[in-house]
């Protein structure tokens, strides 16, 4: 297994995002001194020539591919071309450049939505490509499946040490709290904080409240990524999750409790539910020696504390 020394040149692609910033925090805590980052303005990862020139100049030894166009159910279903094109281009350019440049190891990040909509639960890694995908995020899922296939193909054809981690739904500091683009957890947190402040009697929850989702705190994901980078070298997706899920209604009730919102929860059946359930089978990674640590309530409390600080500093976009 290649050793990621403290002075190894490590490129974190997507370091401004929730996952990338958690990775940077984690790697800095571990004493890594040679982190390479670029904002999307400095380097457009959809531009093949720019990505190739960047890899030639910086010669990273380890790459965490956490850059992606991401969003919640609404953004995924209304912007499919962008989710497909951006994510295909980012993956193809970064993975190919990593190959050309002889990168020691690359970790590709995907998502649990790569699995078929009605795959048996909990989702095992071998459910990949066994059935039709969920409609609301098919474009994104196909880009993420292509990225896994790229990693596995470069492993098979060229012996590259490229691995793929598939996290469940994530949340935490640096999440997107914009209500049109965000995922459910930050959306409900924001709605409830604002409703409490205004003294509003209710908040609106999309869909029926019955879909089941699993939530992983982003610092746990960063920990898993570092573990996989150090310890795992295998083809195929590796699930990263908690192995525990809950309904959107139960999630809303828990957030309300943590926020201190006592109003009514109103469900809007006109909004999509998405996939009914996507609970990860995490036994592959737990057998390898990693499991999640942060409980959902604690993670929500830590996310709320971060969000409140952002609000106080006037950093929340409306
Ligand atoms: O988090 P979310 O947008 O993504 O929605 P998915 C999860 C569930 O929460 C859905 C419901 O059933 C939503 O209808 N929900 C309730 C809400 N209220 C809200 C709200 O105010 N905002 C949002 N966003 N949802 C995404 C995929 O699926 O998850 C991506 O589209 C990716 O591809 C990501 O995999 C992790 O879990 O449905």
XYZ file of C-alpha atoms and ligand atoms in Angstrom, residues 70-77 83 110-114 134 136-138 140-141 167-170 179-188 191 204-213 215 248 251 267-268 271-275 278, ligand 1:
94
model
C -24.197 18.430 -6.649
C -27.622 19.315 -5.336
C -30.851 18.091 -3.835
C -33.813 16.472 -5.494
C -35.104 19.682 -7.140
C -31.773 20.777 -8.639
C -31.085 17.226 -9.864
C -34.423 16.889 -11.587
C -25.389 17.412 -13.682
C -19.674 9.205 -5.799
C -23.052 8.786 -4.193
C -25.533 6.137 -3.063
C -27.865 7.172 -5.909
C -25.738 5.066 -8.303
C -34.294 6.677 -9.759
C -35.058 12.379 -10.281
C -31.280 11.898 -10.305
C -30.575 9.541 -13.187
C -26.123 12.556 -11.940
C -26.061 8.841 -11.140
C -21.156 8.009 0.535
C -24.772 8.063 1.596
C -26.553 11.458 1.988
C -24.090 13.855 3.644
C -33.433 26.265 -0.604
C -33.533 25.659 -4.379
C -30.285 23.726 -4.587
C -29.867 22.156 -1.174
C -30.484 18.713 0.221
C -33.201 18.045 2.771
C -31.251 18.397 6.018
C -29.877 21.929 5.540
C -33.178 22.956 3.898
C -35.247 21.907 6.905
C -36.696 26.711 7.254
C -43.352 23.181 4.597
C -41.757 19.783 4.028
C -41.598 18.456 0.472
C -43.215 15.147 -0.410
C -45.012 12.704 1.853
C -42.453 12.465 4.666
C -42.302 8.678 4.219
C -39.077 8.257 2.171
C -36.257 6.792 4.203
C -32.787 8.334 4.127
C -27.300 10.662 6.867
C -38.055 12.360 6.349
C -35.724 13.710 10.471
C -46.267 18.077 3.958
C -46.498 19.204 0.321
C -43.186 17.869 -4.461
C -41.349 14.651 -5.370
C -40.412 11.979 -2.838
C -37.594 10.561 -4.936
C -36.372 7.088 -4.198
C -31.482 3.970 0.005
O -32.002 15.530 0.193
P -32.845 15.414 -1.014
O -33.008 16.653 -1.837
O -32.245 14.313 -1.970
O -34.304 14.924 -0.598
P -32.436 12.763 -2.329
C -34.526 13.861 0.274
C -35.987 13.746 0.607
O -36.365 14.858 1.437
C -36.943 13.774 -0.590
C -37.543 15.453 0.944
O -37.997 12.876 -0.373
C -37.460 15.233 -0.566
O -38.738 15.392 -1.176
N -37.625 16.882 1.357
C -38.538 17.399 2.220
C -36.844 17.892 0.940
N -38.390 18.712 2.337
C -37.340 19.059 1.549
C -36.698 20.303 1.274
O -37.066 21.374 1.750
N -35.609 20.264 0.435
C -35.162 19.091 -0.117
N -34.079 19.137 -0.914
N -35.764 17.900 0.108
C -30.405 13.470 -3.798
C -30.047 13.184 -5.216
O -31.522 12.686 -3.608
O -29.451 13.048 -2.847
C -28.620 13.275 -5.532
O -30.872 13.971 -6.037
C -27.704 12.770 -4.464
O -28.365 12.596 -6.721
C -28.113 13.234 -3.105
O -27.608 11.369 -4.490
C -27.284 12.636 -1.993
O -31.895 11.896 -1.246
O -33.813 12.452 -2.765
